[in-house]
mmCIF file of C-alpha atoms in Angstrom:
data_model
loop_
_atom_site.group_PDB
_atom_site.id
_atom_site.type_symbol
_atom_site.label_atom_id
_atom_site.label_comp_id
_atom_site.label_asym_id
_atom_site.label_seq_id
_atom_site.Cartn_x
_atom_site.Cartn_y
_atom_site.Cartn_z
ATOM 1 C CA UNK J 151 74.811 120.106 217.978
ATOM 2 C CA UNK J 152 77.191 122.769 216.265
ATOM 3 C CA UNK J 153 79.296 120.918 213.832
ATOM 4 C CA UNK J 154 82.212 122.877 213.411
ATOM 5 C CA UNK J 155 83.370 125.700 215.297
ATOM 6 C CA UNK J 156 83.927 127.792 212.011
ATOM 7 C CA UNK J 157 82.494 131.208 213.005
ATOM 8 C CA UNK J 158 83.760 130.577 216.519
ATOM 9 C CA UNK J 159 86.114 132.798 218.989
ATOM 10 C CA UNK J 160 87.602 133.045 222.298
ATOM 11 C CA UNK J 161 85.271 134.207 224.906
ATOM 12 C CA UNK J 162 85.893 136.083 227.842
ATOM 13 C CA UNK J 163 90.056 135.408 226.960
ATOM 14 C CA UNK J 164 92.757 137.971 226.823
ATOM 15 C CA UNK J 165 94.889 139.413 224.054
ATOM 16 C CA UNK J 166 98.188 137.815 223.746
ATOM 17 C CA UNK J 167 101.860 139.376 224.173
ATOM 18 C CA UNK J 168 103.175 140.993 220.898
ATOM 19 C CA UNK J 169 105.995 138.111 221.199
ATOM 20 C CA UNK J 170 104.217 135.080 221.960
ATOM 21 C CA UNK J 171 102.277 132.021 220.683
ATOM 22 C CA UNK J 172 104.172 132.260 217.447
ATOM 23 C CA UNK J 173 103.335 129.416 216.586
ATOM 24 C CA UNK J 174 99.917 129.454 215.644
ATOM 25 C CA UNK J 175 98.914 130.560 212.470
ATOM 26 C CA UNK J 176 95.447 132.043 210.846
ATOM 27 C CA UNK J 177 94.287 130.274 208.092
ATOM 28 C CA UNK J 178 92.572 132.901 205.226
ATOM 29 C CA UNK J 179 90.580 132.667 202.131
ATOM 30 C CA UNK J 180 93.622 133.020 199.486
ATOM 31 C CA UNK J 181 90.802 135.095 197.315
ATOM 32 C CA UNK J 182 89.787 137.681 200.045
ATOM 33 C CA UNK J 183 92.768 140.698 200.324
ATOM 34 C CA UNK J 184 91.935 141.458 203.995
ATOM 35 C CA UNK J 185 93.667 139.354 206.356
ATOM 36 C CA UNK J 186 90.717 140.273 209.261
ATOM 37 C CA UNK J 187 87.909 139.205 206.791
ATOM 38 C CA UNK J 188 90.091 136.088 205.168
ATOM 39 C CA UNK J 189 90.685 134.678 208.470
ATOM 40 C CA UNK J 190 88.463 131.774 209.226
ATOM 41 C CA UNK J 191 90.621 128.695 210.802
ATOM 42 C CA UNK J 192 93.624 128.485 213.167
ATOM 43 C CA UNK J 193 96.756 126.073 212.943
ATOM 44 C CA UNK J 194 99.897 125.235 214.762
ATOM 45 C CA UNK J 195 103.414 125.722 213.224
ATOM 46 C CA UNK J 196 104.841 122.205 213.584
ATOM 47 C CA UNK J 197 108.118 122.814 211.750
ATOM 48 C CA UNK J 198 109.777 122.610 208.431
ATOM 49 C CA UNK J 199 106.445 124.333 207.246
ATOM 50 C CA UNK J 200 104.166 121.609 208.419
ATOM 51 C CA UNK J 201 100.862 123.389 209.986
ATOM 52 C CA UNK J 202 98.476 120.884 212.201
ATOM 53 C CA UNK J 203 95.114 122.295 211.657
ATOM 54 C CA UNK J 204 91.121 120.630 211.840
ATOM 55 C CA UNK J 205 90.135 118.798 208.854
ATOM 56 C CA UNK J 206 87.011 120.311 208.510
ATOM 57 C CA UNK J 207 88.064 123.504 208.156
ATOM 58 C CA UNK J 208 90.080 122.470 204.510
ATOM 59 C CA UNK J 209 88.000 119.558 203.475
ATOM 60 C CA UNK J 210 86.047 120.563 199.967
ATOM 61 C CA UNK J 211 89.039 123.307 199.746
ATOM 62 C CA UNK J 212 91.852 123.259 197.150
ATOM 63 C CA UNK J 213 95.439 124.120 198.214
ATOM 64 C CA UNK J 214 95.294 127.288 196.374
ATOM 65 C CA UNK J 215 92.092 128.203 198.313
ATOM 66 C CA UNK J 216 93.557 128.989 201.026
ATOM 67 C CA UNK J 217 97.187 130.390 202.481
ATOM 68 C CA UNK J 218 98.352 130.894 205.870
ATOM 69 C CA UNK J 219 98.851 133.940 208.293
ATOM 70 C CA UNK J 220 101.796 133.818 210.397
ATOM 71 C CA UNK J 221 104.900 135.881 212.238
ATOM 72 C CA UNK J 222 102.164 138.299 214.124
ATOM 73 C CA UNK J 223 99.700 138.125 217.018
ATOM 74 C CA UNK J 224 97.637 140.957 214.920
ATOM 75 C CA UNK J 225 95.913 140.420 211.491
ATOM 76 C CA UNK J 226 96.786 143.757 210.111
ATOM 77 C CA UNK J 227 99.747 144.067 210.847
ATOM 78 C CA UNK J 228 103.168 142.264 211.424
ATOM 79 C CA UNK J 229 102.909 139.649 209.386
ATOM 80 C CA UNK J 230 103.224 137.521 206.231
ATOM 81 C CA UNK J 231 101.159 135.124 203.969
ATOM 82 C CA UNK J 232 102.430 132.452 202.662
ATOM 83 C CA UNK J 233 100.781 129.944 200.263
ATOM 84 C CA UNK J 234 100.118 125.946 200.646
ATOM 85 C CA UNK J 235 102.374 123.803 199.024
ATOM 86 C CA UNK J 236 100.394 120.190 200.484
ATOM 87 C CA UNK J 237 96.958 119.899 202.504
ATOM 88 C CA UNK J 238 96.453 116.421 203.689
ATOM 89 C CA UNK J 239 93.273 115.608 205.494
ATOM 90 C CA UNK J 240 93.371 112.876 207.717
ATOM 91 C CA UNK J 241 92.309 109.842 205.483
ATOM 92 C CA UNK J 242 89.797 108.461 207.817
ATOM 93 C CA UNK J 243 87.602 111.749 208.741
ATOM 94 C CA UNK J 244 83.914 111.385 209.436
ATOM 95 C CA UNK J 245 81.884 114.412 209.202
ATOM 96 C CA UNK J 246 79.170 113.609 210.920
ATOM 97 C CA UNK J 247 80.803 112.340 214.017
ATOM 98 C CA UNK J 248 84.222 114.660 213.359
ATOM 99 C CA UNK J 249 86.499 111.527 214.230
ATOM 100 C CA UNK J 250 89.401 112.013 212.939
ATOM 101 C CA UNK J 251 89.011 115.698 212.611
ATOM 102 C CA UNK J 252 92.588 116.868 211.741
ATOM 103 C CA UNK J 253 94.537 117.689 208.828
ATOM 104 C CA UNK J 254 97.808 119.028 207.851
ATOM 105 C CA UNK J 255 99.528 121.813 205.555
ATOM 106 C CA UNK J 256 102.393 122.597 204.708
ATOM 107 C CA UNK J 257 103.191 126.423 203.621
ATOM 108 C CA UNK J 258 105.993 127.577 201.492
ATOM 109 C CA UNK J 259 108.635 129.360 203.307
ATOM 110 C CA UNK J 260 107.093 129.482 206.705
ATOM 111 C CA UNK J 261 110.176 129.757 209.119
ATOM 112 C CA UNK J 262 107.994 131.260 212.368
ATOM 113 C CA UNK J 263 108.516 129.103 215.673
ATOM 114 C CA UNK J 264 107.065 125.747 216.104
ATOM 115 C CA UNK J 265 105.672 123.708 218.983
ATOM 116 C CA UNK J 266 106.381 120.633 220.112
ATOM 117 C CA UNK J 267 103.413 117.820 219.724
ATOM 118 C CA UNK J 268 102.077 115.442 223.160
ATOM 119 C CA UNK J 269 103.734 112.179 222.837
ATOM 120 C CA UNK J 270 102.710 108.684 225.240
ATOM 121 C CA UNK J 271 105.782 110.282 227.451
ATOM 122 C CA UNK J 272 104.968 113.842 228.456
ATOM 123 C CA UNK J 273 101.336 115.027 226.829
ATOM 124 C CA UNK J 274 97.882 112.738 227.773
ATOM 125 C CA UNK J 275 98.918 111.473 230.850
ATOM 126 C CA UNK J 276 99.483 114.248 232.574
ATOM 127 C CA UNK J 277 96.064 115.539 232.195
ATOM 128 C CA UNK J 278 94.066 115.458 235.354
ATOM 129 C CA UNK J 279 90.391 116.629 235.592
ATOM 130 C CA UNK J 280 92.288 119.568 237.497
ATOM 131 C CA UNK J 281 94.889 120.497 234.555
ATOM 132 C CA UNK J 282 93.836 123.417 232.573
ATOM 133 C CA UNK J 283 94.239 123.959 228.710
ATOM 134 C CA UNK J 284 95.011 126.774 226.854
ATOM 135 C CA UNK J 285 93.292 127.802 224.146
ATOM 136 C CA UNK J 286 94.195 130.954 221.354
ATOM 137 C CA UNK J 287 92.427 131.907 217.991
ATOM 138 C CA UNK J 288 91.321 135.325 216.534
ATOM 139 C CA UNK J 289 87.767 134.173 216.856
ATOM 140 C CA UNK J 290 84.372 135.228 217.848
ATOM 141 C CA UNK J 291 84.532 137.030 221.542
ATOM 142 C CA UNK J 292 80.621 139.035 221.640
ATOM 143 C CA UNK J 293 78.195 136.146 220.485
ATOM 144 C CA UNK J 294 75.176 138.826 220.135
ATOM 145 C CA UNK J 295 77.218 140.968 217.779
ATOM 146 C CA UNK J 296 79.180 137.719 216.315
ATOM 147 C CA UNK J 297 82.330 139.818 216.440
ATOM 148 C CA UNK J 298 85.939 139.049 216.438
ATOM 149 C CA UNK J 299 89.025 140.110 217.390
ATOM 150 C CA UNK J 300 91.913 141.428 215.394
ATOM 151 C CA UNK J 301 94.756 140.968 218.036
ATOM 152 C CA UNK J 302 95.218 137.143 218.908
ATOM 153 C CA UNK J 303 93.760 136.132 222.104
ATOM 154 C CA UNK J 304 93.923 133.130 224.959
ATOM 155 C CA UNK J 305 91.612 131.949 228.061
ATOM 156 C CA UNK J 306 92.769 129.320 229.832
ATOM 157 C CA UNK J 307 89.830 126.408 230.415
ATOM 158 C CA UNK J 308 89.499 123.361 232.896
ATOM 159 C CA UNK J 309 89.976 120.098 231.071
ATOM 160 C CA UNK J 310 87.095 118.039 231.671
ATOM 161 C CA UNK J 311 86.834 113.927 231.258
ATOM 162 C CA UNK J 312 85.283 112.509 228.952
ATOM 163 C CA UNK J 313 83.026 110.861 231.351
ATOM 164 C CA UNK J 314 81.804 114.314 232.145
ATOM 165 C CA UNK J 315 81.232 115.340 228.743
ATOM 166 C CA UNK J 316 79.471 112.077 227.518
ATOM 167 C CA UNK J 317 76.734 112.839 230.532
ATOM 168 C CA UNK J 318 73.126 113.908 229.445
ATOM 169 C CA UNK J 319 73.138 117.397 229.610
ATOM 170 C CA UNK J 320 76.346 117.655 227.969
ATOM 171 C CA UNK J 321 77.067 114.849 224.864
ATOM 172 C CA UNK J 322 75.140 112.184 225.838
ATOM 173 C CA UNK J 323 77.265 109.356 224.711
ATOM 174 C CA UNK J 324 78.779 111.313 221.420
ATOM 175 C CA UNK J 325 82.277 112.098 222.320
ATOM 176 C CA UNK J 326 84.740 109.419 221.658
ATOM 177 C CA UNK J 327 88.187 108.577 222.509
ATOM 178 C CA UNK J 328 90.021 110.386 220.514
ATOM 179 C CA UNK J 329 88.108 113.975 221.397
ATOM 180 C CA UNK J 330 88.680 115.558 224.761
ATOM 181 C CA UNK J 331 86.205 118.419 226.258
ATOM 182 C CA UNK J 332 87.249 121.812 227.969
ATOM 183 C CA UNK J 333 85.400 124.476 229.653
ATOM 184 C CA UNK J 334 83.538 125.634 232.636
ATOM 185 C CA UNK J 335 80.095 123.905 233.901
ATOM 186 C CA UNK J 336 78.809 127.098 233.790
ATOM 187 C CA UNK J 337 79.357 128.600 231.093
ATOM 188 C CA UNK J 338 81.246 131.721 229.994
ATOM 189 C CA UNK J 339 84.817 130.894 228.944
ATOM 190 C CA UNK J 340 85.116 128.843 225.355
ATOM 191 C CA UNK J 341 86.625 128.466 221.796
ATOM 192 C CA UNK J 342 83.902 130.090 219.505
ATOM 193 C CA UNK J 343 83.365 130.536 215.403
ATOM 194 C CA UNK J 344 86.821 131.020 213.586
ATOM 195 C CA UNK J 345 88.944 129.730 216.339
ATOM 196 C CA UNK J 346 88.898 125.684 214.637
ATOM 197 C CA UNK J 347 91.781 124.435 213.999
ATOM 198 C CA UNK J 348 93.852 126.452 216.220
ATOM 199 C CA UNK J 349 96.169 125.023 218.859
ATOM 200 C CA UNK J 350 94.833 123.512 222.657
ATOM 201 C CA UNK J 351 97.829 123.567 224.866
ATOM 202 C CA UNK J 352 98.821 121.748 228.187
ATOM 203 C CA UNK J 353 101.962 123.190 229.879
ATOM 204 C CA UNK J 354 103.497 119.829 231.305
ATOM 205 C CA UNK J 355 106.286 120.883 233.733
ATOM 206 C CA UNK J 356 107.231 124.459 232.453
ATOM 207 C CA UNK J 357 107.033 123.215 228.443
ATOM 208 C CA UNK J 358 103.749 124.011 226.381
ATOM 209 C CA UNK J 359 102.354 120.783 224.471
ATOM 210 C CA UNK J 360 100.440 120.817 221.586
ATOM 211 C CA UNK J 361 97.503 118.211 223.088
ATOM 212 C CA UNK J 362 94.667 119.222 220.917
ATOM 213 C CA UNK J 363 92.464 120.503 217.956
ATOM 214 C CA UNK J 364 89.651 122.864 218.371
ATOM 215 C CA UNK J 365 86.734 120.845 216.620
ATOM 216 C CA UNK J 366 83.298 121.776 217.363
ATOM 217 C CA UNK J 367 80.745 122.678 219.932
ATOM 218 C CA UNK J 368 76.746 123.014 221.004
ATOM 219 C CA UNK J 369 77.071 126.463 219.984
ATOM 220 C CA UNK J 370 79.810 128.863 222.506
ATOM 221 C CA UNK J 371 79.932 129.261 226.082
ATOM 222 C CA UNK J 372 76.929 127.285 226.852
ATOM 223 C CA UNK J 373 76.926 126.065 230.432
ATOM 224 C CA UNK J 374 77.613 122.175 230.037
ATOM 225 C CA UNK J 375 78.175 122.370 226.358
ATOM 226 C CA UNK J 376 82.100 122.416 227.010
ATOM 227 C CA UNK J 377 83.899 122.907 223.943
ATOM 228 C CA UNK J 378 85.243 119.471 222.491
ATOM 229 C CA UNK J 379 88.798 118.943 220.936
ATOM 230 C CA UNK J 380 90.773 116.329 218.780
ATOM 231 C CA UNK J 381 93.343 114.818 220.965
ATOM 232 C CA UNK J 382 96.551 115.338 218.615
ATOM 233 C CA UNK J 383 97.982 112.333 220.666
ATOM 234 C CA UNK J 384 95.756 109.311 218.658
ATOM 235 C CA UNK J 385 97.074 110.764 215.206
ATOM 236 C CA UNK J 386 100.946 111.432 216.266
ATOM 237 C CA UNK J 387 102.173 108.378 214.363
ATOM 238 C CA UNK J 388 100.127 109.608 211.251
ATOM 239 C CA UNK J 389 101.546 113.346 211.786
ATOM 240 C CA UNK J 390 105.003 112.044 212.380
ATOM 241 C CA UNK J 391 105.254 109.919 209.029
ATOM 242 C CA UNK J 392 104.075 112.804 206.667
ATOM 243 C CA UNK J 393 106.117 115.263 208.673
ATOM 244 C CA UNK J 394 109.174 113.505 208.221
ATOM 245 C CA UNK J 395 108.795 112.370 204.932
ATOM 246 C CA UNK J 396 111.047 113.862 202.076
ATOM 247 C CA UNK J 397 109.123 115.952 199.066
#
């Protein structure tokens, strides 16, 4: 099984509108000038500065490492980089099994929209085995060539249960409570390298919820081998502490 989904990208989606989904953020290598060649993660603007991203993709990284991408759906133009002020892995990841497979950051001066976060009232329950999830990231979209895209892009995947995805051509028994899977049993449409981290979103009446993490996959597109999320739900009482706390 692929680990982490950081070379991934959005296959078969479509570019996004100049004025939406600005929300989500690229994460770069702070060392590399290029914003198309820094990119490697994805994130979600929270607020106050507070970016919900996967915890692999800043694990064994220092703050300075890294800064964040934000204010355009393009990575050459548009927008601004901002550096980390805080990067807070969730305390109880696992690596091998990528429980717990979320982390936050906080940037200085990032002012860009935010979106709001699935809560026990509007976000888990309202997933069916019918609802579709929305996924974005500037990752991988040719898997022969292993390129990606420099305009932010979106495909729109069927949520499947966990049931479904624990079955034995799929996980077998490996995904756990607090993932979720989404894709098609054929194949095709999927998260890919450099999409982790960025944003899976339910739209729950008309509103967009933030209900998940891209984490990792059995490689992209693979029929059965849907691509597998961290439900942001599980962790909402750890995000909502260190969001709300005063530095």
């Amino acid at each position: 099984m692929a680990k982490d989904r950081d070379s991934i990208k959005i296959l078969q989606g479509s570019d996004v509108a100049p004025d939406s989904h600005q929300w989500q953020v690229a994460i770069l290598r702070a060392d590399i000038p290029e914003n198309f060649y820094a990119q490697f993660c994805g994130g979600t603007h929270l607020g106050s500065g507070w970016v919900l991203t996967a915890a692999h993709c800043v694990v064994g990284l220092a703050s300075t490492d890294i800064q964040i991408y934000a204010g355009s759906v393009a990575l050459d133009s548009g927008g601004q980089r901002y550096k980390i002020t805080q990067m807070v892995p969730y305390p109880r990841y696992d690596e091998q099994s990528l429980v717990g497979d979320i982390a936050l950051i906080r940037a200085d001066g990032l002012a860009v929209s935010s979106l709001a976060i699935a809560d026990s009232s509007s976000g888990w329950s309202a997933l069916r085995p019918d609802s579709k999830i929305l996924v974005s990231g500037w990752g991988v979209t040719d898997t022969v060539e292993n390129r990606k895209s420099n305009t932010l892009k979106e495909v729109s995947l069927p949520y499947q249960t966990n049931k479904t995805c624990n079955g034995p051509e799929s996980y077998n028994k490996t995904i756990k409570s607090v993932m979720f899977c989404a894709g098609e049993m054929e194949g095709g449409a999927d998260a890919c390298t450099y999409d982790s981290g960025g944003p899976a979103v339910a739209v729950i009446g008309t509103k967009p919820i933030l209900v998940g993490i891209v984490s990792f996959g059995d490689d992209c597109g693979q029929p059965k081998k849907f691509g597998v999320y961290t439900r942001v739900l599980p962790y909402r009482d750890w995000i909502d502490k260190l969001t709300s706390a005063k530095h």
